[in-house]
Steps between C-alpha positions, in 0.01 A plus 500: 500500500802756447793458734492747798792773506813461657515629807690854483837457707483771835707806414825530706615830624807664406770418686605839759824579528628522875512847686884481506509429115313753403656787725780384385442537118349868524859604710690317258298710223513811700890443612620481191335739319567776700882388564533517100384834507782600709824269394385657151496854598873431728642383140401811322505718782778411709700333248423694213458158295318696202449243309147324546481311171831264599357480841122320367750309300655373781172444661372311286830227426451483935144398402562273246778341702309449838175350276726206318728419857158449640378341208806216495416478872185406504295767644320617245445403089583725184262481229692333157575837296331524163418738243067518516572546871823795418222646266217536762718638769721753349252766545505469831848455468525835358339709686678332845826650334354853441327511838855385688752705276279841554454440855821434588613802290229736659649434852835671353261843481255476757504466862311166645247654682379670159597209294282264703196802532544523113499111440121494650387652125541088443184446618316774308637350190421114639136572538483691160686211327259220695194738375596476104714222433362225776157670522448481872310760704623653815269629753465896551687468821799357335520752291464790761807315718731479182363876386643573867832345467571686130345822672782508785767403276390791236538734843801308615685548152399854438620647786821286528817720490687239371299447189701354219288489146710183381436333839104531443473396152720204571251456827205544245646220206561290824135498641361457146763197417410370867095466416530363156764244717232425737211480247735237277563300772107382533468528104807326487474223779201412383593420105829376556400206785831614714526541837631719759862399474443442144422839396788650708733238304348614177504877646897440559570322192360700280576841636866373525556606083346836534689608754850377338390662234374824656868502699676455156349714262317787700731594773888493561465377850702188460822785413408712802498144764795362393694856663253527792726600807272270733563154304760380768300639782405177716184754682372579112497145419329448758220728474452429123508108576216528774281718223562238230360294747249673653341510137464116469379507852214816398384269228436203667372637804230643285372143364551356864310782685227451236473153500511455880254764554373683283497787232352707768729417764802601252344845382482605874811416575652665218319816614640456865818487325484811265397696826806313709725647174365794457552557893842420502595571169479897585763480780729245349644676260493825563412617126173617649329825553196451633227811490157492657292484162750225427435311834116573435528279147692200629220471823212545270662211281584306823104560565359375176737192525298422841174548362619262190598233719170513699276541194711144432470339795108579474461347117679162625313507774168469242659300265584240785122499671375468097737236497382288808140531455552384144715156629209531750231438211717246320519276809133509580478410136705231509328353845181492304593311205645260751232477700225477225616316170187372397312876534837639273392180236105630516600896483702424242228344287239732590733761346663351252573667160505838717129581406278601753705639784855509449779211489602210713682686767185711532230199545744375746495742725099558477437126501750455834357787665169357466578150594673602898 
């Protein structure tokens, strides 16, 4: 007589993070990305700090630095550097640099309100990119919200009086570099093992090179910043310091937010945000002319933002409820074969070989249901 299964061990829930801990990790998300925004736009704006290139340089040496203190301190562990891993990740790597360099330039042209409107095109080029390279299908509704958000910044942009043609083709190379950055990083997390702090090591590391070399050989910034008249200004130091910050803050806040809630939770914030920037954004500064057509396109984006975020909420919803019933099945399962050993041992040789009426798993259930 075979030995009766194992009994199947009860699953445990995921652990929830606290109410505090997870308000906490959207503002910190939210906070910081919209305080970028701004300490960005005060450099080139305010400052007249023209040179964006030296600036994600900087960046990313205040990334690199804060990731090794904490690393010697304890609080969190590097993965060991080594060339399969370099290999896998420079793509990403790659297209981090392009989407940061472009963006950062673009603000130099555009206002924020239209630089934020005009970012949205991301999302067109996300679910494209998801479609054909990680073949995953997007409801109809998802498409009519992000069809929505492109439609107001289309209006937005065409009717914006201070339209500047190198501003939106750096805003279009940004969105495209952004998707193929977000599509990488599942392609990418996936093959390489890494994790979240892992990848933005990598991201650092290897993006560090590119942009020496970028600084070096395709601009004469590094001429122009040794002579800026600001260098000995204690109030630009300070405002360049807190974005150098700010942009290792933005990119862990992103993992955190994630990981503490949820992808869902961090795509709704980051379209309270956009609406928080675009809001302020068009009185900060005042490099903006608004016009009603103009105001039209930046509510009808707001709009289709809204309608994304609830045409979210209502897929996780599903996916949740899909979820529970199946752990639902999988317990009653496992309180059967419990319960009943000896009925699993007789299904199992009634059906044994798979003829007659399906496999093991199948006779169990029929034989269980027949014998309570």
């Amino acid at each position: 007589m075979s030995e009766p299964p194992a009994a199947v061990p009860p699953r445990t829930p995921a652990p929830v993070a606290s109410v505090g801990r997870a308000v906490a990790a959207c503002a910190l998300y939210g906070t910081s990305s919209v305080a970028i925004t701004f300490f960005n736009k005060a450099v080139f704006s305010v400052f007249h700090f023209h040179y964006p290139v030296f600036m994600t340089l900087v960046q990313i040496l205040f990334c690199l630095a804060a990731l090794r203190i904490a690393n010697a301190l304890g609080f969190l562990k590097l993965p060991p550097v080594t060339k399969e891993l370099a290999i896998t990740v420079f793509p990403l790597a790659f297209f981090w640099w392009l989407y940061a360099v472009t963006g950062l330039v673009a603000l130099r042209y555009l206002t924020i309100p239209m630089f934020s409107t005009l970012r949205k095109f991301t999302s067109l080029v996300v679910l494209v990119g998801e479609t054909l390279i990680l073949r995953k299908r997007s409801p109809p509704s998802v498409w009519l919200s992000v069809l929505l958000i492109v439609a107001g910044g289309c209006l937005a942009g065409a009717t914006d009086r201070s339209a500047s043609a190198i501003g939106y083709l750096l805003v279009g190379i940004c969105c495209v570099a952004t998707a193929a950055y977000l599509v990488l990083i599942v392609r990418v997390g996936a093959s390489s093992g890494l994790d979240s702090v892992g990848m933005l090591y990598y991201n650092n590391l290897l993006s560090l090179p590119l942009v020496l070399s970028f600084l070096a050989v395709g601009t004469s910034e590094l001429r122009f910043v040794r002579s800026f008249p600001s260098l000995s200004s204690p109030t630009f130091w300070g405002v360049f310091g807190a974005s150098s910050a700010l942009a290792t803050v933005l990119n862990f806040s992103v993992f955190f937010c994630t990981n503490v809630n949820s992808p869902l939770a961090t795509t709704v914030t980051g379209q309270v945000k956009d609406m928080v920037t675009i809001s302020v954004g068009s009185f900060a500064f005042g490099d903006v002319t608004l016009t009603p057509p103009n105001v039209a396109g930046l509510l009808l984006s707001i709009l289709g933002s809204a309608l994304f975020c609830g045409v979210k909420h209502v897929i996780s919803l599903r996916t949740r409820r899909l979820a529970a019933a199946e752990a639902k099945v999988v317990a009653m399962e496992s309180v059967g074969a419990d319960a009943a050993p000896t009925t699993l041992t007789i299904a199992t040789v009634r059906t044994g070989g798979g003829g007659g009426g399906g496999g093991g798993r199948h006779g169990l259930r029929n034989q269980s249901g027949g014998g309570t």
